[in-house]
Amino acid sequence: MPDLTTDVRYVKGIGEQRTKGLGKLGIRTLGDLIGYFPRAYDDRRTFRKIRDLQEGESACVEAMVAAAPTLSRVRKGLELVKLRAVDETGALDVTFFNQAYMRDNLRTGETYTFFGKAEGNLLRRSMTNPLVEREGSRLMTGRIMPIYPLTAGISQLMLVKAVEQGLAACRGLLPDPLPDEVRREHQLCRVGYAYEQIHFPRSEEELAVARRRLVFEELFLLALGLKRLRSRRETLTCAAWENIDIADFYARLPFALTGAQRRAVDEILADFAAGRPMNRLVQGDVGSGKTMVAAAAMVCAARNGKQAALMAPTELLAEQHYRGLAPLLEGMGVTCVLLTGGMGAKKRRDALAKLASGEAQIAIGTHALISADVAYRDLGLVVTDEQHRFGVAQRAALSAKGESPHLLVMSATPIPRTLALIIYGDLDVSVIDELPPGRQKIDTFCVPGSYHQRIYNFLRKEIAAGRQAYIICSMVEENDQIPDDRKAATEYAKMLQEQVFPDLRVACVHGRMKSKEKDKVMGAFANRGTDILVSTTVVEVGVDVPNATVMVVEDADRFGLSQLHQLRGRVGRGQHKSYCILISDNRSEETRARLKVMTKTADGFKIAEEDLRLRGPGDFFGQRQHGLPALKVADLTCDVALLKEAQEAAEALLARDPALEDHPVTAKRVELIFAGSGDALN
Ligand code: ADP
Ligand code: MG
């Protein structure tokens, strides 16, 4: 009996050749095949008599080839096959470009179904390159056709046939991962029907029914998996930490923590005392002061004779954290070491020795913290900063350096609540929803490129007053799909320096620079050694230069709102009034509405919700970022109600059958979709 893990090669009717083709699309098993859903549909159900064809309308016509098709070569590389087809109402002229074989395929006197866009007028109707099928065949015509995502060498027809074979192979045999009672309670169709209809729907209504069931299934299984991960984690234990009074740490800070910071710290300390490994996300808008929350947690670790590691995504950030935290911590008798890829061999050896012996309680660094040769004496707390930049694997690797250490992840990417439900379904979340006092509103403007001169004048004024400015251009980003064609940061910086600000100090930093070089430029800017920093988005995350008051973003329409919000967060970090200027010549309604959001609100969550609404969840929900299985049918922007329903159903099922012992099919599917993510979410 075939099941979803059966290799496609064993599916009847799928040969060697097709197996290879399918492999290119990542289709290896029967489950992959029938789970390869169409990205769109083409409704080819309309049949017309020739006389009734509407110009511009796509329709099927059943007509007889009236005379032998003719082939002509118009010029080199252009072959035309022409024929006339008739039904009892009229004649249709059909032309094929570069499909010479059509001359021999179509026989005079035979009737075929032609599907295409009708052209011409009442007297002469025509179709160009229509799909043609033998009358009554109904493979490509006369129905709602699925449109599959393709790759080179694979055609729609080939996939249609393969999927049909796949569906036929498991007709009536597919085990249903949705328990009957769940299916009934939520009025969902059967699994077999759902798969048939999602590929080859008989009508819009049936497609909707199928889709609803599959979306529900997907979200239900995901919710089950996450809840099980969470309950599995809750069975882990570790020694409860006893010394969780950090009043002296608070006393040493140059400022009082905000209420929200205190709350987050208290939640973390309570986790430490609970005797279970913590898994907590601290989510706080840019500038909300997450670093101090991490510092408090690390101090507590040291107090308990444990070590803590703080991992930042860039050397620059790691060094900034080290510079900021080391003096504070050392003042309390806690020894810190810095560990980055770029540091010298001797310094590195020294740091490693201190970590191995336990002489240093705190390690601050980049992914260098997880290199194979780094050993900790007793790593009890792992903190990752700006966690969305880290792969799940990197986090897991750091955790593996200790014995079920407490895990704290800090993120400035506000995740809309709907997504947080899913993405962080298994993490506890502390939200820092308050900024430190005295922060001023950052005035934000959207202007067209014609404002450049005015902007330059404004920058000059700010710099004369002792401030600094960032100018962001969107080029030279690693893995950027956008061609490297305009305003490359270096050229732009050169132009500014030579033509606009010859008397000021302009520097440039971009993602293709070596990190040493990058850090040097950033360091100089932080020490007021330069006035204007032209940059690509490398400054997006975490850089703290309180004296900078202007953020100019060129081609702002190329950035997502959340990204713009992060960029804006680079200014307004000191006591000076700050500004954000978004430049865009894109006049489209939608773009302008999007950028307008930035001028209206400073609330990262609102901005993220808006981003989600306008751009879809892709940015938030990359598998890359979260290690979660990608969603195939569910669209989180519009399936929120169903998500809630599915989550409740998952909860209810686990309450009845916590280990899913009575639901082996469901259990197996959950395992299958989480295969590979392992303890990734931990
Ligand atoms: P983020 O949450 O973006 O990581 P940081 O931790 O970098 O924010 O903090 C931003 C700035 O605010 C830093 O300069 C930090 O010293 C300062 N800061 C943090 N907490 C407070 C507070 N409670 N009161 C005043 N300033 C604070
Ligand atoms: Mg930060």
XYZ file of C-alpha atoms and ligand atoms in Angstrom:
710
model
C 0.000 0.000 0.000
C 1.542 3.297 -1.029
C 1.887 6.004 1.545
C 3.190 9.514 1.432
C 6.787 8.399 1.820
C 6.680 6.067 -1.179
C 9.315 7.028 -3.730
C 7.676 8.574 -6.807
C 9.605 6.155 -8.957
C 7.317 3.369 -7.765
C 4.172 5.243 -8.699
C 2.496 3.578 -11.631
C 3.012 5.524 -14.820
C 5.935 7.584 -13.601
C 9.078 6.422 -15.319
C 12.774 6.998 -14.943
C 12.683 10.165 -17.005
C 9.875 11.770 -15.089
C 11.355 10.805 -11.754
C 14.402 12.801 -12.723
C 12.359 15.796 -13.779
C 10.319 15.723 -10.609
C 13.489 15.512 -8.562
C 14.468 18.887 -9.940
C 11.373 20.324 -8.304
C 12.215 18.660 -5.022
C 9.539 16.030 -5.549
C 10.851 12.687 -4.346
C 7.984 10.978 -2.604
C 4.347 10.459 -3.346
C 3.658 12.918 -0.547
C 5.856 15.532 -2.248
C 4.037 14.937 -5.501
C 0.465 15.265 -4.370
C 1.580 17.984 -1.983
C 3.001 20.019 -4.857
C 0.152 22.466 -4.982
C -0.721 24.714 -7.912
C 0.273 28.330 -7.550
C -2.728 29.419 -9.568
C -5.571 28.128 -11.703
C -6.740 28.794 -15.206
C -10.434 28.399 -15.754
C -10.845 26.697 -19.125
C -14.416 25.566 -18.654
C -16.063 27.985 -21.027
C -17.087 26.405 -24.323
C -18.285 28.582 -27.176
C -19.607 28.107 -30.596
C -17.368 29.927 -33.034
C -20.048 32.495 -33.736
C -20.375 33.310 -30.043
C -16.673 33.871 -29.370
C -16.080 37.229 -27.711
C -13.008 39.107 -28.781
C -10.351 38.932 -26.083
C -12.073 36.133 -24.236
C -10.296 32.844 -23.555
C -12.527 29.931 -24.373
C -12.685 26.396 -25.684
C -14.016 25.711 -29.147
C -14.814 22.295 -30.523
C -14.171 22.473 -34.210
C -13.222 20.325 -37.180
C -10.098 20.949 -39.196
C -11.552 21.925 -42.558
C -8.480 21.731 -44.769
C -4.926 20.454 -44.456
C -2.784 22.767 -42.313
C -0.132 24.673 -44.222
C 3.423 25.306 -43.112
C 5.328 28.355 -44.262
C 8.700 29.781 -43.333
C 8.264 33.508 -43.155
C 11.893 34.209 -42.465
C 14.725 32.426 -40.805
C 13.630 31.155 -37.425
C 9.944 31.840 -37.925
C 7.652 29.023 -38.997
C 3.917 29.414 -39.316
C 1.332 26.664 -39.381
C -2.093 27.878 -40.464
C -5.360 26.085 -40.602
C -9.048 26.713 -40.740
C -11.415 24.959 -38.349
C -15.189 25.008 -38.507
C -18.244 24.188 -36.485
C -21.862 24.539 -37.466
C -21.811 28.277 -36.690
C -18.716 29.513 -38.442
C -15.018 29.290 -39.218
C -11.944 29.939 -37.065
C -8.479 30.743 -38.405
C -5.796 29.199 -36.266
C -2.115 30.120 -36.404
C 0.774 28.414 -34.652
C 4.155 30.070 -34.396
C 7.186 27.808 -34.425
C 5.217 24.639 -33.806
C 5.808 23.007 -37.175
C 4.764 19.640 -35.798
C 1.201 20.891 -35.635
C 0.947 20.452 -39.382
C 1.253 16.689 -38.988
C -0.505 16.404 -35.654
C -3.787 17.811 -36.833
C -5.780 15.833 -39.362
C -8.255 17.198 -41.806
C -11.807 16.120 -40.956
C -11.060 15.428 -37.308
C -12.564 17.445 -34.483
C -10.403 18.978 -31.777
C -10.838 21.204 -28.780
C -8.994 24.497 -29.189
C -8.430 26.662 -26.156
C -7.123 30.160 -26.571
C -7.887 33.819 -26.709
C -10.285 34.762 -29.453
C -9.277 37.552 -31.791
C -10.662 39.151 -34.868
C -14.113 40.312 -35.784
C -17.450 38.836 -36.705
C -16.293 38.000 -40.189
C -12.940 36.492 -39.417
C -12.303 34.914 -36.057
C -8.907 33.658 -35.145
C -6.738 32.193 -32.403
C -2.960 32.261 -32.091
C -1.091 29.380 -30.480
C -4.135 27.791 -28.874
C -3.876 24.602 -26.849
C -5.202 21.735 -28.881
C -6.586 18.442 -27.737
C -8.377 15.601 -29.369
C -12.101 16.037 -28.877
C -13.223 14.783 -25.489
C -9.700 14.385 -24.074
C -10.133 17.034 -21.355
C -6.585 16.941 -20.074
C -5.660 20.543 -20.800
C -8.994 21.959 -21.855
C -12.564 22.052 -20.622
C -11.690 22.254 -16.953
C -10.057 24.396 -14.293
C -6.375 23.845 -14.940
C -3.826 23.921 -12.170
C -0.812 26.119 -12.866
C 2.266 24.708 -11.188
C 5.527 26.421 -10.449
C 7.988 24.985 -12.969
C 11.647 24.686 -13.610
C 13.680 24.230 -16.781
C 12.744 21.092 -18.675
C 9.471 20.464 -16.865
C 6.198 21.369 -18.511
C 2.762 21.984 -17.074
C 1.466 19.009 -18.984
C 4.092 16.731 -17.555
C 3.260 17.785 -14.029
C -0.451 17.527 -14.604
C 0.017 13.960 -15.763
C 2.347 13.062 -12.927
C 0.006 14.483 -10.308
C -2.881 12.605 -11.862
C -0.867 9.408 -11.622
C 0.028 10.206 -8.049
C -3.545 10.876 -7.047
C -4.691 7.722 -8.790
C -2.058 5.684 -6.966
C -3.350 6.664 -3.571
C -7.027 7.085 -4.290
C -8.959 5.815 -1.298
C -5.761 4.849 0.492
C -4.554 8.132 1.917
C -4.400 8.053 5.683
C -6.027 11.153 7.126
C -3.854 13.092 9.563
C -6.931 14.889 10.822
C -8.784 12.775 13.372
C -12.388 12.132 12.331
C -13.831 13.971 15.280
C -11.753 17.061 14.495
C -12.777 16.891 10.875
C -16.432 16.662 11.777
C -16.369 19.292 14.437
C -14.740 21.823 12.144
C -16.645 20.760 9.049
C -13.675 19.806 6.974
C -13.702 17.560 3.947
C -11.877 14.255 3.687
C -8.207 14.148 2.817
C -8.582 12.364 -0.525
C -11.197 14.773 -1.748
C -9.094 17.724 -0.621
C -6.070 16.592 -2.613
C -8.119 15.857 -5.727
C -9.838 19.211 -5.615
C -6.821 21.344 -4.795
C -5.197 20.042 -7.981
C -8.159 19.606 -10.275
C -11.064 21.524 -8.824
C -14.442 20.984 -10.381
C -15.587 24.434 -9.302
C -14.506 27.424 -7.259
C -16.669 26.250 -4.403
C -15.045 22.850 -4.289
C -11.613 24.425 -4.449
C -12.485 26.595 -1.472
C -13.646 23.586 0.506
C -10.445 21.710 -0.298
C -8.242 24.646 0.471
C -9.892 25.305 3.798
C -9.319 21.735 4.843
C -5.652 21.754 3.782
C -4.925 25.072 5.442
C -6.508 23.822 8.596
C -4.517 20.621 8.414
C -1.276 22.469 7.923
C -1.834 24.863 10.796
C -3.189 22.115 13.001
C -0.141 19.910 12.527
C 2.191 22.844 13.044
C 0.424 23.807 16.242
C 0.546 20.227 17.456
C 4.255 20.005 16.752
C 5.033 23.245 18.528
C 2.948 22.358 21.545
C 4.655 19.007 21.792
C 8.103 20.558 21.535
C 7.115 22.842 24.294
C 5.789 20.164 26.584
C 8.820 17.995 25.905
C 10.996 20.900 26.929
C 8.973 21.408 30.050
C 10.011 17.996 31.249
C 13.672 19.043 31.209
C 15.060 20.067 34.539
C 18.137 21.811 35.809
C 19.235 23.031 39.175
C 17.274 26.070 40.325
C 19.435 29.155 40.734
C 19.350 30.609 44.170
C 21.157 33.910 44.030
C 18.747 35.987 42.086
C 18.998 39.233 43.973
C 20.748 41.718 41.714
C 19.973 44.938 43.576
C 23.639 45.921 43.522
C 23.644 45.658 39.757
C 20.717 48.040 39.544
C 22.501 50.399 41.898
C 25.497 50.597 39.584
C 23.574 51.566 36.486
C 23.755 55.192 35.372
C 19.974 55.126 34.952
C 16.959 53.402 36.409
C 15.576 50.605 34.263
C 12.182 51.270 32.775
C 9.192 49.413 34.136
C 9.153 47.208 31.060
C 12.838 46.377 31.417
C 12.316 45.506 35.076
C 9.408 43.275 34.183
C 11.467 41.427 31.597
C 14.323 40.961 34.075
C 11.942 39.716 36.747
C 10.466 37.199 34.345
C 13.934 35.965 33.470
C 14.982 35.690 37.099
C 11.824 33.753 37.883
C 12.723 31.351 35.073
C 16.192 30.888 36.567
C 14.694 29.981 39.901
C 12.205 27.534 38.442
C 14.541 24.595 37.973
C 13.809 24.265 34.259
C 15.853 25.526 31.325
C 14.497 28.869 30.280
C 13.446 29.507 26.685
C 12.567 33.118 26.526
C 12.293 35.686 23.818
C 12.716 39.296 24.774
C 11.096 41.391 22.162
C 11.558 45.099 22.291
C 11.561 47.847 19.782
C 14.843 49.432 18.733
C 16.293 51.430 21.558
C 14.089 49.878 24.202
C 17.173 48.823 26.145
C 17.414 45.083 25.647
C 21.151 45.031 26.277
C 20.740 45.912 29.940
C 18.178 43.182 30.351
C 20.710 40.719 28.980
C 23.366 42.160 31.261
C 21.160 41.646 34.299
C 20.612 38.034 33.319
C 24.326 37.474 32.810
C 25.197 38.998 36.150
C 22.771 36.615 37.749
C 24.406 33.682 35.974
C 27.808 34.717 37.279
C 26.350 35.046 40.764
C 25.347 31.442 40.559
C 28.783 30.274 39.571
C 27.749 29.806 35.950
C 29.069 31.216 32.723
C 27.058 33.206 30.211
C 27.629 33.835 26.514
C 26.214 36.725 24.516
C 26.252 36.181 20.772
C 25.823 39.122 18.409
C 25.431 38.911 14.625
C 28.362 41.165 13.697
C 31.822 41.914 15.084
C 30.875 45.500 15.316
C 27.942 44.763 17.570
C 29.894 42.274 19.637
C 32.571 44.870 20.240
C 30.020 47.509 21.030
C 28.443 45.224 23.601
C 31.820 44.384 25.019
C 32.879 48.008 25.273
C 29.589 48.909 26.924
C 29.246 46.003 29.299
C 32.750 44.967 30.295
C 33.508 47.993 32.509
C 30.141 47.705 34.229
C 30.490 43.985 34.849
C 34.136 44.043 35.806
C 33.233 46.705 38.360
C 31.143 44.010 39.963
C 33.924 41.484 39.927
C 32.661 39.657 36.872
C 35.281 38.935 34.226
C 34.357 39.301 30.549
C 36.150 38.206 27.423
C 35.567 39.194 23.821
C 35.639 36.509 21.182
C 35.386 37.347 17.492
C 36.692 35.857 14.284
C 38.856 38.866 13.587
C 40.890 38.917 16.781
C 44.569 38.013 16.973
C 45.732 34.503 17.801
C 47.257 35.413 21.114
C 44.244 37.303 22.393
C 42.073 34.491 21.256
C 44.144 31.840 23.043
C 43.980 33.926 26.140
C 40.201 34.255 25.951
C 39.742 30.541 25.328
C 41.878 29.680 28.325
C 39.836 31.956 30.562
C 36.587 30.426 29.393
C 37.817 26.880 29.793
C 39.122 27.501 33.289
C 36.121 29.482 34.373
C 38.229 32.526 35.173
C 35.993 34.477 32.809
C 32.308 34.207 33.567
C 31.068 36.043 30.538
C 31.865 35.682 26.858
C 30.715 38.304 24.400
C 31.254 37.638 20.724
C 30.085 36.622 17.315
C 29.515 33.131 15.987
C 33.166 32.631 16.954
C 31.606 31.669 20.302
C 30.445 28.402 18.780
C 33.666 27.354 17.022
C 34.638 23.803 17.768
C 37.655 24.752 19.871
C 35.726 26.940 22.292
C 35.018 25.129 25.540
C 33.257 26.520 28.568
C 33.737 25.332 32.074
C 30.051 25.591 32.897
C 27.872 27.456 30.443
C 24.565 28.156 32.122
C 23.079 30.939 30.018
C 23.094 31.621 26.322
C 21.928 34.969 25.008
C 21.541 35.711 21.312
C 21.093 39.289 20.262
C 19.024 40.196 17.217
C 18.155 36.574 16.980
C 16.459 36.776 13.609
C 19.890 37.063 12.093
C 20.952 33.718 13.423
C 20.053 30.398 11.995
C 18.405 28.062 14.386
C 21.384 25.757 13.973
C 23.769 28.391 15.305
C 21.654 28.904 18.373
C 21.463 25.195 18.931
C 25.243 24.888 18.536
C 25.796 27.456 21.229
C 23.318 25.770 23.555
C 25.132 22.488 23.001
C 28.222 23.984 24.639
C 26.476 23.749 27.973
C 24.178 21.267 29.625
C 20.653 22.444 28.884
C 21.618 26.064 29.485
C 19.018 28.763 29.875
C 18.297 30.399 26.568
C 17.467 34.025 26.052
C 16.851 35.424 22.600
C 16.536 39.119 21.995
C 14.850 40.535 18.969
C 14.122 44.025 17.798
C 12.047 42.781 14.913
C 8.555 43.304 16.123
C 6.624 40.251 15.070
C 2.938 40.821 14.503
C 0.954 38.984 17.104
C -0.623 36.618 14.639
C 2.770 35.427 13.514
C 4.276 35.380 16.965
C 1.629 32.837 17.859
C 3.158 30.508 15.351
C 6.789 31.417 15.187
C 7.280 31.590 18.897
C 4.573 29.123 19.764
C 7.007 27.333 22.012
C 8.886 30.263 23.542
C 7.931 32.386 26.498
C 7.861 35.995 25.484
C 8.715 39.152 27.380
C 7.788 42.319 25.602
C 9.558 45.579 26.351
C 6.882 47.983 25.302
C 8.292 51.162 26.748
C 11.203 53.315 25.679
C 13.637 54.855 28.187
C 12.435 58.274 29.290
C 13.413 61.444 27.492
C 13.400 59.970 24.014
C 12.103 62.437 21.531
C 9.923 61.717 18.610
C 11.932 61.312 15.421
C 10.444 63.610 12.808
C 10.013 61.619 9.644
C 9.528 62.980 6.137
C 8.921 61.411 2.740
C 10.293 63.496 -0.106
C 11.061 63.082 -3.815
C 14.594 63.088 -5.203
C 14.239 66.730 -6.229
C 14.713 67.592 -2.551
C 18.337 66.495 -2.521
C 19.762 70.006 -2.400
C 17.531 70.954 0.497
C 18.467 67.784 2.323
C 22.164 68.484 1.853
C 21.651 71.969 3.244
C 19.878 70.522 6.223
C 22.673 68.021 6.854
C 25.173 70.837 6.738
C 23.220 72.709 9.374
C 23.028 69.721 11.701
C 26.712 68.952 11.288
C 27.596 72.570 11.965
C 25.707 72.139 15.227
C 27.977 69.216 16.070
C 25.752 66.341 15.005
C 26.339 63.464 12.581
C 24.276 61.823 9.860
C 23.703 58.519 8.114
C 22.831 58.198 4.459
C 21.616 54.776 3.422
C 21.690 53.510 -0.148
C 20.261 50.176 -1.013
C 23.097 48.673 -3.039
C 26.002 46.258 -2.519
C 24.102 44.025 -0.201
C 25.148 40.439 0.041
C 22.778 38.142 -1.799
C 20.927 41.115 -3.073
C 18.899 40.273 -6.130
C 18.698 43.856 -7.217
C 21.421 44.635 -9.721
C 24.330 46.636 -8.513
C 23.458 49.553 -10.725
C 22.688 52.692 -8.848
C 24.078 54.762 -6.106
C 26.537 52.185 -5.044
C 27.576 53.418 -1.641
C 31.190 54.003 -2.555
C 30.423 56.105 -5.581
C 27.795 58.043 -3.796
C 30.137 58.746 -0.909
C 32.827 59.873 -3.319
C 30.453 62.211 -5.079
C 29.275 63.688 -1.782
C 32.794 64.177 -0.529
C 34.077 65.771 -3.724
C 31.126 67.753 -4.939
C 28.784 68.459 -2.058
C 30.709 68.386 1.196
C 34.374 68.959 0.329
C 34.868 70.575 3.732
C 33.239 67.753 5.737
C 34.333 64.227 6.487
C 32.377 61.621 4.540
C 32.978 57.914 5.124
C 31.516 54.843 3.557
C 30.719 51.361 4.769
C 29.097 48.455 2.975
C 28.535 44.759 3.296
C 31.280 43.744 0.920
C 34.014 45.289 3.034
C 36.144 43.096 5.223
C 34.814 43.199 8.731
C 38.018 44.709 10.078
C 37.759 47.542 7.622
C 34.078 47.944 8.329
C 34.641 48.125 12.043
C 37.332 50.731 11.560
C 34.996 52.991 9.629
C 32.142 52.452 12.065
C 34.451 52.992 15.004
C 35.630 56.294 13.548
C 32.044 57.400 13.102
C 31.173 56.409 16.671
C 34.131 58.504 17.891
C 33.011 61.512 15.845
C 35.919 61.092 13.487
C 33.560 61.461 10.519
C 30.465 63.565 9.939
C 28.490 61.622 7.388
C 28.386 57.882 7.059
C 27.200 56.599 3.718
C 26.155 53.049 4.164
C 24.209 50.122 2.902
C 21.991 48.404 5.410
C 24.887 47.103 7.519
C 24.028 49.728 10.108
C 20.544 48.379 10.404
C 21.117 46.271 13.427
C 21.998 47.577 16.827
C 24.627 50.213 16.147
C 24.540 52.861 18.835
C 25.872 56.339 18.009
C 23.843 58.775 20.134
C 25.336 61.837 18.473
C 23.886 60.953 15.075
C 20.637 62.820 14.474
C 19.779 62.459 10.806
C 18.954 59.300 8.915
C 18.552 59.775 5.185
C 17.331 56.776 3.196
C 17.751 56.887 -0.572
C 15.290 54.867 -2.637
C 13.321 54.225 0.496
C 10.655 52.362 -1.464
C 13.072 49.485 -1.881
C 12.999 48.709 1.801
C 10.366 46.985 3.852
C 8.700 49.051 6.526
C 10.194 47.024 9.328
C 13.609 47.557 7.854
C 13.017 51.295 7.575
C 11.915 51.288 11.164
C 15.159 49.587 12.164
C 17.139 52.134 10.184
C 15.274 55.000 11.768
C 16.094 53.522 15.148
C 19.762 54.375 14.545
C 18.985 58.012 15.325
C 17.146 59.548 18.235
C 19.362 57.675 20.659
C 20.733 60.691 22.480
C 19.333 63.911 23.862
C 19.226 65.698 20.504
C 16.231 66.127 18.279
C 16.473 63.648 15.398
C 15.147 63.315 11.874
C 14.509 60.615 9.345
C 14.214 61.534 5.675
C 12.895 58.966 3.250
C 13.639 59.743 -0.378
C 11.647 58.103 -3.113
C 10.631 58.968 -6.627
C 8.273 56.070 -6.811
C 4.912 57.679 -7.388
C 2.726 54.620 -7.104
C -0.240 54.954 -4.798
C 0.723 51.866 -2.892
C 4.342 52.857 -2.285
C 3.364 56.276 -1.104
C 0.793 54.853 1.269
C 3.407 52.465 2.590
C 6.004 55.147 3.242
C 3.360 57.377 4.748
C 2.964 54.817 7.528
C 6.492 55.696 8.638
C 5.648 59.354 9.036
C 2.575 58.554 11.065
C 3.742 56.073 13.637
C 6.825 55.205 15.625
C 5.353 51.998 16.983
C 7.329 49.058 15.664
C 4.458 46.662 16.171
C 2.031 48.764 14.206
C 4.600 49.088 11.459
C 5.171 45.352 11.402
C 1.450 44.671 11.188
C 1.241 47.074 8.297
C 4.248 45.483 6.615
C 2.628 42.110 6.980
C -0.584 43.371 5.471
C 1.160 45.008 2.540
C 3.981 42.630 1.761
C 2.833 39.300 3.071
C 4.499 37.116 5.638
C 7.496 36.061 3.575
C 9.860 38.398 5.360
C 8.864 37.194 8.744
C 8.340 33.618 8.003
C 11.405 32.455 6.181
C 12.267 28.919 7.096
C 15.816 30.163 7.153
C 15.064 32.404 10.059
C 12.973 30.264 12.259
C 13.688 26.684 11.387
C 10.003 26.038 11.070
C 8.488 24.032 8.277
C 7.435 26.350 5.481
C 3.728 26.758 5.030
C 2.438 25.562 1.705
C -1.197 26.538 1.595
C -1.854 28.705 4.576
C -1.512 32.410 4.061
C -1.040 34.012 7.416
C -2.326 37.341 6.308
C -5.794 36.041 5.665
C -6.078 32.735 7.439
C -5.854 34.117 10.940
C -9.306 32.962 11.981
C -8.564 29.467 10.781
C -5.233 29.560 12.578
C -7.004 30.196 15.829
C -9.449 27.431 15.179
C -6.646 25.010 14.329
C -4.685 25.925 17.419
C -7.659 25.365 19.641
C -8.300 22.044 17.981
C -4.667 21.049 18.524
C -4.877 21.998 22.162
C -8.078 20.054 22.617
C -6.626 16.973 20.967
C -3.516 17.070 23.160
C -5.689 17.414 26.218
C -7.434 14.174 25.245
C -4.362 12.367 23.976
C -1.146 14.098 25.090
C 1.249 11.650 23.423
C -0.967 11.182 20.359
C -0.951 7.469 21.089
C -4.464 7.018 19.797
C -3.694 9.060 16.701
C -0.674 7.412 15.112
C -1.292 8.886 11.660
C -1.401 12.365 13.089
C 1.670 11.719 15.208
C 3.594 10.473 12.211
C 2.749 13.497 10.126
C 3.775 15.872 12.870
C 7.065 14.066 13.110
C 7.476 14.222 9.370
C 6.990 17.950 9.056
C 9.304 18.603 11.947
C 11.954 16.197 10.742
C 15.130 18.160 10.379
C 14.241 20.919 12.761
C 15.078 18.635 15.655
C 15.286 20.571 18.827
C 15.763 23.560 16.651
C 13.180 25.631 18.368
C 14.796 25.094 21.666
P 18.135 47.905 21.981
O 16.901 47.422 22.657
O 17.846 48.492 20.651
O 19.221 46.869 21.954
P 20.010 49.263 23.657
O 20.119 48.207 24.669
O 21.114 49.390 22.670
O 18.643 49.124 22.870
O 19.761 50.632 24.392
C 19.644 51.838 23.683
C 20.239 52.975 24.473
O 19.431 53.266 25.596
C 21.604 52.675 25.025
O 22.400 53.803 24.822
C 21.354 52.388 26.478
O 22.452 52.707 27.288
C 20.186 53.280 26.794
N 19.302 52.809 27.871
C 18.926 51.533 28.086
N 18.091 51.455 29.139
C 17.895 52.713 29.573
C 17.133 53.299 30.639
N 16.374 52.557 31.430
N 17.200 54.633 30.781
C 17.965 55.380 29.984
N 18.707 54.905 28.981
C 18.690 53.577 28.760
Mg 20.406 45.854 20.694
